[in-house]
Coordinates of C-alpha atoms in Angstrom, one line a residue:
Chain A
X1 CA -67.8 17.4 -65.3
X2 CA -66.1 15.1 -62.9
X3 CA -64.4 16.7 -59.8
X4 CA -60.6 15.9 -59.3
X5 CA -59.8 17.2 -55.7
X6 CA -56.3 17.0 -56.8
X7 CA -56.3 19.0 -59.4
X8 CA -58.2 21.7 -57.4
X9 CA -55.9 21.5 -54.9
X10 CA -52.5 21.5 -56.4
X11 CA -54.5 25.2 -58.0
X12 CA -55.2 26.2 -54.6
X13 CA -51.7 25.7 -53.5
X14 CA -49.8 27.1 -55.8
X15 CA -52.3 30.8 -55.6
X16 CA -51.0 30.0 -52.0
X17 CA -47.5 29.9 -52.7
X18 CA -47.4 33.1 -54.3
X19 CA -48.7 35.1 -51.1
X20 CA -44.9 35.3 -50.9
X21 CA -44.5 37.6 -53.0
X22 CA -46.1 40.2 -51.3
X23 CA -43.3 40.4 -49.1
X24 CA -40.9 40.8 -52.4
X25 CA -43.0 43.7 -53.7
X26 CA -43.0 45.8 -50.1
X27 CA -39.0 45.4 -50.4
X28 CA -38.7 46.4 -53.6
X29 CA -40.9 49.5 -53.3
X30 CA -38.9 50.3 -49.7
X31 CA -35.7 50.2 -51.7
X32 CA -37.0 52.2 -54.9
X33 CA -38.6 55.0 -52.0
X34 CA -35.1 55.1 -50.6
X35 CA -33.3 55.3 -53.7
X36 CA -35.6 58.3 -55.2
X37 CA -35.1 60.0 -52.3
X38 CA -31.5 59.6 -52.1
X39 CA -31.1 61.1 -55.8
X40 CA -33.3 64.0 -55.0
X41 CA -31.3 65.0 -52.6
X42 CA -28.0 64.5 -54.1
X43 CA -28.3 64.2 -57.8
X44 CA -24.7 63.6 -58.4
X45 CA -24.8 60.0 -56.5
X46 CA -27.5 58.9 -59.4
X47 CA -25.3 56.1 -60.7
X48 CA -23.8 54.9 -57.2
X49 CA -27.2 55.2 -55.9
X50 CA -29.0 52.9 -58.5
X51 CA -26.4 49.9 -58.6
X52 CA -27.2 49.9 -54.9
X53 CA -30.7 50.0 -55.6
X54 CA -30.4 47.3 -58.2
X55 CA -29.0 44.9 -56.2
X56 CA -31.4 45.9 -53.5
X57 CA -33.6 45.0 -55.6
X58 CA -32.5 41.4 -56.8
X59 CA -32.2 40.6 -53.4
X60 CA -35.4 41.7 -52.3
X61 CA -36.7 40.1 -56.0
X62 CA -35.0 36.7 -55.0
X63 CA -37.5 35.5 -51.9
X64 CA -40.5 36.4 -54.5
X65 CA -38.6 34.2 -57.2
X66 CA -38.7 31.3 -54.7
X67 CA -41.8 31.4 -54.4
X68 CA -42.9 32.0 -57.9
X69 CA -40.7 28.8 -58.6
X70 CA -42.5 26.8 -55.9
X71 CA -46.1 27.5 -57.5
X72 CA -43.9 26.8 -60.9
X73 CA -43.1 23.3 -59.7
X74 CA -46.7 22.8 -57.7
X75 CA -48.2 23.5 -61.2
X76 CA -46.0 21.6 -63.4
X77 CA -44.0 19.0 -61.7
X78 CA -46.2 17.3 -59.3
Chain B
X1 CA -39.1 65.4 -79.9
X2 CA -38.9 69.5 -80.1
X3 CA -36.1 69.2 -82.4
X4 CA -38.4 66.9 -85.0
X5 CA -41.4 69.5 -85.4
X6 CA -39.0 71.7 -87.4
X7 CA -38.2 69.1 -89.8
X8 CA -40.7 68.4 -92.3
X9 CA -43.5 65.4 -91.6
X10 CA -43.0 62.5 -92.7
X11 CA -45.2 59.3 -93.6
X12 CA -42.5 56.6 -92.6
X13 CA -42.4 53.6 -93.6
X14 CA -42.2 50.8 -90.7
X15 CA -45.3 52.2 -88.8
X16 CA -47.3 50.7 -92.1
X17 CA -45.1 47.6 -91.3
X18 CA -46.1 47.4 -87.8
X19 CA -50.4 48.5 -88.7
X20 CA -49.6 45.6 -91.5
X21 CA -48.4 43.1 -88.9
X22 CA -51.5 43.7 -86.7
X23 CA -53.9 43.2 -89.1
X24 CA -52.2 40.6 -90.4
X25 CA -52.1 39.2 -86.7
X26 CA -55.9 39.6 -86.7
X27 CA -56.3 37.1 -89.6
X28 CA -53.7 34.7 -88.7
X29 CA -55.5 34.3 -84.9
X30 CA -58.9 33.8 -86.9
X31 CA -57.4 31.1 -88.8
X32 CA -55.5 29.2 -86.8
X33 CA -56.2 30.1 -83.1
X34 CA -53.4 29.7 -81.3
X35 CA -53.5 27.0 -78.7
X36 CA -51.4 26.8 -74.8
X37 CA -48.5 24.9 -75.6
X38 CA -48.1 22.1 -73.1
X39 CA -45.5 23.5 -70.1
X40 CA -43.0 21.3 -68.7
X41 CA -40.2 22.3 -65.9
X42 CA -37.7 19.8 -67.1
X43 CA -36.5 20.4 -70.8
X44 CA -37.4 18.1 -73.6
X45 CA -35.0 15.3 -75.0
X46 CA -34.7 15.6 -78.8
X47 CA -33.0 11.9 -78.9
X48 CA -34.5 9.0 -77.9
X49 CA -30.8 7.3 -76.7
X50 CA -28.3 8.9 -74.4
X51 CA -25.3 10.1 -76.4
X52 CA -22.0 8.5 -74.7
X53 CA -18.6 10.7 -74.9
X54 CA -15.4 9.7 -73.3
X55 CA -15.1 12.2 -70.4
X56 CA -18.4 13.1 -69.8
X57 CA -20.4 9.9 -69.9
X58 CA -23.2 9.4 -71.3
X59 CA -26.2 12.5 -71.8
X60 CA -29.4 13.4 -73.7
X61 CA -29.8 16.1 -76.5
X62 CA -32.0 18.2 -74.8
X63 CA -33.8 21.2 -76.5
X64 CA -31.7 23.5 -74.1
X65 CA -29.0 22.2 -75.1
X66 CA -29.1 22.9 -78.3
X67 CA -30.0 26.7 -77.4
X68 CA -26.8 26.7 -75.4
X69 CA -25.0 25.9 -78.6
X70 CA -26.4 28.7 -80.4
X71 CA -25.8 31.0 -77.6
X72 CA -21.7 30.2 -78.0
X73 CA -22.3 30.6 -81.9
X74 CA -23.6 33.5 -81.5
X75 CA -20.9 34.7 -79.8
X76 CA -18.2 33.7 -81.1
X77 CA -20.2 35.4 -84.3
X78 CA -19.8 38.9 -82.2
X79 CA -16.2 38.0 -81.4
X80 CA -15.7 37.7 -85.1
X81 CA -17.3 41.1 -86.1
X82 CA -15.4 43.0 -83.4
X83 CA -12.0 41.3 -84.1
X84 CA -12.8 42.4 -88.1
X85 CA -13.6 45.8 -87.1
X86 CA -10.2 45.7 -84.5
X87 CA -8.2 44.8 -87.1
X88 CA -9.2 47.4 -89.7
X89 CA -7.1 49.8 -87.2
X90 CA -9.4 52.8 -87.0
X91 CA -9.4 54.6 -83.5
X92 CA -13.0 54.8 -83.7
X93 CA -14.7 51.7 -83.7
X94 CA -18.5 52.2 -85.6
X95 CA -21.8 50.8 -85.5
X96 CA -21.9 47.0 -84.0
X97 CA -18.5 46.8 -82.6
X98 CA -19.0 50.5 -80.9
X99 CA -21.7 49.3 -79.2
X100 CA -19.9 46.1 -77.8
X101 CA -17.3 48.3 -76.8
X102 CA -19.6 50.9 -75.1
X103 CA -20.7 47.6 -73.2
X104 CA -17.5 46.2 -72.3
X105 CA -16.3 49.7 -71.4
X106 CA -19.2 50.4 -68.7
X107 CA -18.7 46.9 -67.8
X108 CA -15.0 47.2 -66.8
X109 CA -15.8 50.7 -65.1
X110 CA -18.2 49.3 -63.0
X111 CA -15.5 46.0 -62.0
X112 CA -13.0 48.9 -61.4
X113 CA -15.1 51.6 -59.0
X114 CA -15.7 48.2 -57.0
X115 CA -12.6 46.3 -57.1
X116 CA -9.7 49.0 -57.7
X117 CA -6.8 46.9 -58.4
X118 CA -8.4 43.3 -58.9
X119 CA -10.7 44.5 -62.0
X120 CA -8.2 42.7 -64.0
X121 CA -8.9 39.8 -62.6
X122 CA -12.4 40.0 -61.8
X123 CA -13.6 41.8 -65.1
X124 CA -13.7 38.5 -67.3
X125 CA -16.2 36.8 -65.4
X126 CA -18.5 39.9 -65.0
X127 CA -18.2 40.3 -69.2
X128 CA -18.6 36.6 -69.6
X129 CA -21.9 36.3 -67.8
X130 CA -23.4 39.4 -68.4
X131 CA -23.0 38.0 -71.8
X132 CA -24.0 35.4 -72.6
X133 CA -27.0 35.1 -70.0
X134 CA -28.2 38.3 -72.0
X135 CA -28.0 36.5 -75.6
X136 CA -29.4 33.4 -73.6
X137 CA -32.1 35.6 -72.2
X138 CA -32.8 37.6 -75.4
X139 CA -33.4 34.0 -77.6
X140 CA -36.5 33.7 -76.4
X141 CA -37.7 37.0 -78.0
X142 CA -37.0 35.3 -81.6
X143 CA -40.2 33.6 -83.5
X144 CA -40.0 30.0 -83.7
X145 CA -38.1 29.1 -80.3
X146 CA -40.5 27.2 -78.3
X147 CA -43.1 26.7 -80.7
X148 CA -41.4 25.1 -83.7
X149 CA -40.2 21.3 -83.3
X150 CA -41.0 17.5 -83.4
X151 CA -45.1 16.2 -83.1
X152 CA -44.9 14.0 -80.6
X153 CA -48.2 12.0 -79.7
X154 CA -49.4 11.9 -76.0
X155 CA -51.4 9.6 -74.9
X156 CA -53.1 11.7 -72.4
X157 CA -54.0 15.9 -73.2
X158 CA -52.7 17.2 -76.4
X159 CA -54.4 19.0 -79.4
X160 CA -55.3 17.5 -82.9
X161 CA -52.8 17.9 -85.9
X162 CA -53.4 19.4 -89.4
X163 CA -51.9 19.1 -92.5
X164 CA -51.1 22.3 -93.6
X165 CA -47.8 21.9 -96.3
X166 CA -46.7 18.7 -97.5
X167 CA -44.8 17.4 -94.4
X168 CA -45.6 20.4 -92.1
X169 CA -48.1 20.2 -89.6
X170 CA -49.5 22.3 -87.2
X171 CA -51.7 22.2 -84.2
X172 CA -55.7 23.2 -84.4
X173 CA -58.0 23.8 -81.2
X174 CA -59.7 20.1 -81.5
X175 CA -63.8 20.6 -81.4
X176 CA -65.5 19.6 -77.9
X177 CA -64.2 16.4 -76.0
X178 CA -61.7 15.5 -78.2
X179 CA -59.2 18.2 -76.5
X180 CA -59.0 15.9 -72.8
X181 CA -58.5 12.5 -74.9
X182 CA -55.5 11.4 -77.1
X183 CA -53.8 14.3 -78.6
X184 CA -50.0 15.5 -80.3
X185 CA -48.1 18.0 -78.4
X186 CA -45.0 20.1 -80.1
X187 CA -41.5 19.0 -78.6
X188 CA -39.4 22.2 -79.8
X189 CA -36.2 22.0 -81.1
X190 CA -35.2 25.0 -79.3
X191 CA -36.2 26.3 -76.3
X192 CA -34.4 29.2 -74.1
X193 CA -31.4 28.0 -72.2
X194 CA -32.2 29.8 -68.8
X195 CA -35.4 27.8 -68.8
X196 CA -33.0 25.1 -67.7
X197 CA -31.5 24.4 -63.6
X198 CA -29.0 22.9 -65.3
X199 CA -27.6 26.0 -67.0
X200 CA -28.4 28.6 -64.3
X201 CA -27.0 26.4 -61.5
X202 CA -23.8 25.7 -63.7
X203 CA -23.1 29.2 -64.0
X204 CA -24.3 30.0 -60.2
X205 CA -21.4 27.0 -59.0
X206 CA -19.0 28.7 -61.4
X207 CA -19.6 32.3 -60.0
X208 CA -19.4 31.2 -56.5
X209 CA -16.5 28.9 -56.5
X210 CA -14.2 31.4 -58.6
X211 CA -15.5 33.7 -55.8
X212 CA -13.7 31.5 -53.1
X213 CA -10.6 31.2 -55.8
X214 CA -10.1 34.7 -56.1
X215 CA -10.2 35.2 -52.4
X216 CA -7.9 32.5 -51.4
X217 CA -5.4 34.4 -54.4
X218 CA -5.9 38.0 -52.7
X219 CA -5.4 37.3 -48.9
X220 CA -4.3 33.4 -49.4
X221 CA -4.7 31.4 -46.1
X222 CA -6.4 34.1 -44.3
X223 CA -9.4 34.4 -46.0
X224 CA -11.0 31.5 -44.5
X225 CA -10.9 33.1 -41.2
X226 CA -13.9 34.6 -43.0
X227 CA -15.7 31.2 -42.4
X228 CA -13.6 29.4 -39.3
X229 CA -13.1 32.6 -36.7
X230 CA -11.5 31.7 -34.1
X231 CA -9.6 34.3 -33.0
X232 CA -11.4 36.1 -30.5
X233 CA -12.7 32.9 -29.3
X234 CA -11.1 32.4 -26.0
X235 CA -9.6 35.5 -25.7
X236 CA -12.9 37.8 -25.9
X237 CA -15.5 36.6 -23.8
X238 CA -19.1 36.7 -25.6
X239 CA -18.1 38.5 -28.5
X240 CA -15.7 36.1 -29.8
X241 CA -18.5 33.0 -29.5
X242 CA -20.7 35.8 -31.4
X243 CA -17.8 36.2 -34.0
X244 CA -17.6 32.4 -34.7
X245 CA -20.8 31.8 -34.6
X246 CA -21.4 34.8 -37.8
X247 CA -18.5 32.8 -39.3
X248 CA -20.3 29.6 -39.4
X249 CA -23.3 31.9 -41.4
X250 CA -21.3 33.0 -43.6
X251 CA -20.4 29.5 -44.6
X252 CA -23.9 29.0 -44.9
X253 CA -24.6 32.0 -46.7
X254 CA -22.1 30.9 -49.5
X255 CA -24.0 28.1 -50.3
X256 CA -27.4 30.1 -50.4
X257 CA -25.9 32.3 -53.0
X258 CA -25.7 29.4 -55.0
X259 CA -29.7 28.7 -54.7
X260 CA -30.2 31.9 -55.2
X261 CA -28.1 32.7 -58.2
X262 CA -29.9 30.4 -59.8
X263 CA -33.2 30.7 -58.9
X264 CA -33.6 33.9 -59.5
X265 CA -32.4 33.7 -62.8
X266 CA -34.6 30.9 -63.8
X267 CA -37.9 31.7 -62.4
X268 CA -37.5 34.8 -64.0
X269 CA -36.6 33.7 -67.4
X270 CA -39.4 30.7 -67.1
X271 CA -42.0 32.9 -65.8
X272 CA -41.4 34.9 -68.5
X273 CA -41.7 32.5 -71.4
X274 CA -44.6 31.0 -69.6
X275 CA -46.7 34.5 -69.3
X276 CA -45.9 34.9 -73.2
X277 CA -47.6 31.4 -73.6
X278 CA -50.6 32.3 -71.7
X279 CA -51.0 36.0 -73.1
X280 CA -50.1 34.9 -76.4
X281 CA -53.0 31.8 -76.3
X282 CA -55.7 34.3 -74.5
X283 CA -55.5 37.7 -76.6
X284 CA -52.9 36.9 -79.5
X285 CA -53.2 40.2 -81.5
X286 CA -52.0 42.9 -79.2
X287 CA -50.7 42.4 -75.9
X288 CA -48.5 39.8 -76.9
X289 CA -45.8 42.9 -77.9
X290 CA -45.9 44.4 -74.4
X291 CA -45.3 41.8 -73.1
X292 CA -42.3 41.2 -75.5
X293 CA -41.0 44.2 -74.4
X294 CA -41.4 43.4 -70.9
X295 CA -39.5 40.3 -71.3
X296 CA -36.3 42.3 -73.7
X297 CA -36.4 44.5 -70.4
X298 CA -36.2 41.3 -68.1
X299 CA -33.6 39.8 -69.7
X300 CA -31.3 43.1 -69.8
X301 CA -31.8 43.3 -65.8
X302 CA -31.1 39.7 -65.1
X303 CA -28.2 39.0 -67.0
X304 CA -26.6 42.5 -65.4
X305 CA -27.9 41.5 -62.1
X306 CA -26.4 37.8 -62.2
X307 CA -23.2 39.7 -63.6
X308 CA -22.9 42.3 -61.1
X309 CA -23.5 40.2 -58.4
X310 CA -20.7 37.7 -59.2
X311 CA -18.6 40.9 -59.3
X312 CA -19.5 42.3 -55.9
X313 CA -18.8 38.9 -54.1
X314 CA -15.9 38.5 -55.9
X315 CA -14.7 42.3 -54.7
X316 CA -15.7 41.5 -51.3
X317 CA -13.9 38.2 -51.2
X318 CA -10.8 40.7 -51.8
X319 CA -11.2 42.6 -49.5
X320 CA -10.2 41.5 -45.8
X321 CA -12.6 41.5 -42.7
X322 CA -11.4 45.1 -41.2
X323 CA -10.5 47.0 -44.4
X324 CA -14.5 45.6 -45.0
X325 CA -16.1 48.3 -42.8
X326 CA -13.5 51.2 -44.1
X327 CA -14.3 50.1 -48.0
X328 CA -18.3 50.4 -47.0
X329 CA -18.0 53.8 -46.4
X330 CA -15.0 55.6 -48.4

């Protein structure tokens, strides 16, 4: 089996790149711990109180995209 | 699931359907194992010339594109059904058309408890999105997208090819070496539209530039003193330089929204096709339909998400820089 330190690293880096989205899943679990709490306190705000979560959400989601995307390109692109 | 213990048990029949389709599954991985389909970023082109049009010069026939058509086919097939069931004139619209109208109904509630008087204007590119990014989204669920298509030989990786019907072939797991030399690989015919930058970043310019256009319509001149503040400039003296300088980031900011739109839109849709390669190659009789259901979840959330948020910057370029703070909170 010949080695191709190329090919390893380009592996390596993209597990790197998705470190990222640690960061994503902390905001997303902050923003769903808020939200639950919010509705448990006032039920009738449910619905206000998720669209604000989801967007929370897709904003938190987005910096953990970026970096799924960069391990997407280091995989498949270069 | 009270109310059903009072009804009399019943042997239905689609869970035989879906026990059948397992075991079926079973046999069809024994025979032909399924194989990782060869991942690229960039789509596929199905023709080997550029096609040249008058206006918009000259393209390729990519695999996406083709999905794209199906997409507007597709909906201009629901625009059909619900016109049909319009014009029958019943107050009650049933089955498919209800549910579009259930849909469009929570759409345009949602526009209107964020926009009051602009949902008008506001509400067609929420619906439009939401939309079509869903049926765009949801295409990748079908059999036969992304794995049905031209052979094309590669000269490096690839699988062998088998006859298996006069003029269909298919790809087999080739025995030993063979697999890192010369090989085919399957260029689909159609492959889910939100896979492609080109189609999420279209959609992400056209959100955020009717963003700017319905802005400029609801406070005219004065809602680029969003971007260029200098009105407490001289008159104010640190805070003003600090209001400026959050003008110039919100500049910025409207070109990140851009990226982001369509970022988030495609990593999650290509991620998502990608994992139901890998899951699909590595245990194909199972997991495969969790992970389909995963992805029909996915693609609900995205396309509102992409929707709503084209709808909240839109509200927000509406409303002016002080009625912003009293709008937050009432």
């Amino acid at each position: 089996m010949e080695g191709n330190i190329i090919e390893a690293a380009k592996l390596i880096g993209a597990g790197l790149a998705m470190i990222g989205a640690l960061g994503g899943g902390i905001g997303i679990g902050l923003s769903a711990h808020g939200a639950v709490q919010g509705i448990a306190r006032n039920p009738d705000a449910a619905g206000q109180v998720q669209t604000n979560m989801i967007l929370g959400i897709a904003f938190a989601e987005a910096v953990a995209i970026y970096c799924l995307v960069v391990a997407l390109l280091i995989l498949f692109v270069f | 699931m009270e109310k059903a213990t009072t009804t009399k048990w019943r042997w239905g029949v689609h869970r035989w359907f879906v026990l059948l389709f397992i075991i079926l599954g079973y046999f069809a991985a024994r025979a032909y194992p399924p194989i990782r389909p060869h991942v690229q970023l960039a789509p596929e082109r199905l023709t080997e010339h550029p096609i040249v049009l008058p206006v918009i010069g000259e393209f390729y026939l990519t695999n996406t594109l083709v999905a794209t058509f199906l997409v507007d086919i597709i909906l201009l097939i629901i625009v059909w059904v619900v016109y049909r069931a319009v014009q029958k004139g019943e107050l009650v619209l049933g089955g498919f058309a209800g549910a579009m109208e259930a849909l469009l109904e929570g759409i345009y509630n949602m526009t209107e408890s964020a926009a009051g008087k602009w949902a008008r204007a506001i509400f067609p590119f929420f619906a439009t999105i939401t939309l079509m990014v869903l049926v765009s989204n949801w295409m990748e669920l079908i059999p036969g997208v992304d794995s049905i298509g031209w052979l094309e030989h590669s000269a490096h990786g690839g699988e062998a090819a088998q006859e298996i019907a006069p003029g269909v072939w298919a790809l087999v797991k080739a025995a030993g070496e063979e697999a890192h030399g010369e090989g085919y690989m399957v260029v689909p015919w159609v492959r889910v539209a939100s896979t492609d930058l080109n189609f999420t970043v279209a959609l992400a310019l056209i959100s955020v530039f009717m963003t700017q256009v319905i802005g400029v319509k609801a406070q005219g001149a004065h809602y680029f003193t969003k971007f260029w503040n200098t009105k407490n400039l001289f008159t104010v003296p640190v805070f003003g330089a600090i209001d400026f300088g959050v003008g110039l980031l919100e500049l910025i900011s409207e070109f990140s929204k851009i990226l982001s739109f369509s970022f988030r839109l495609f990593g999650n849709i290509f991620a998502g096709s990608v994992m139901l390669f890998v899951i699909g190659s590595l245990v194909p009789v199972f997991a495969q339909s969790l992970v389909l259901l995963l992805e029909f979840f996915v693609g609900v959330i995205q396309a509102l998400v992409f929707g709503m948020l084209t709808m909240i910057f839109m509200a927000q370029a509406t409303q002016g820089h002080g009625e912003a703070h009293e709008g937050a909170h009432g």
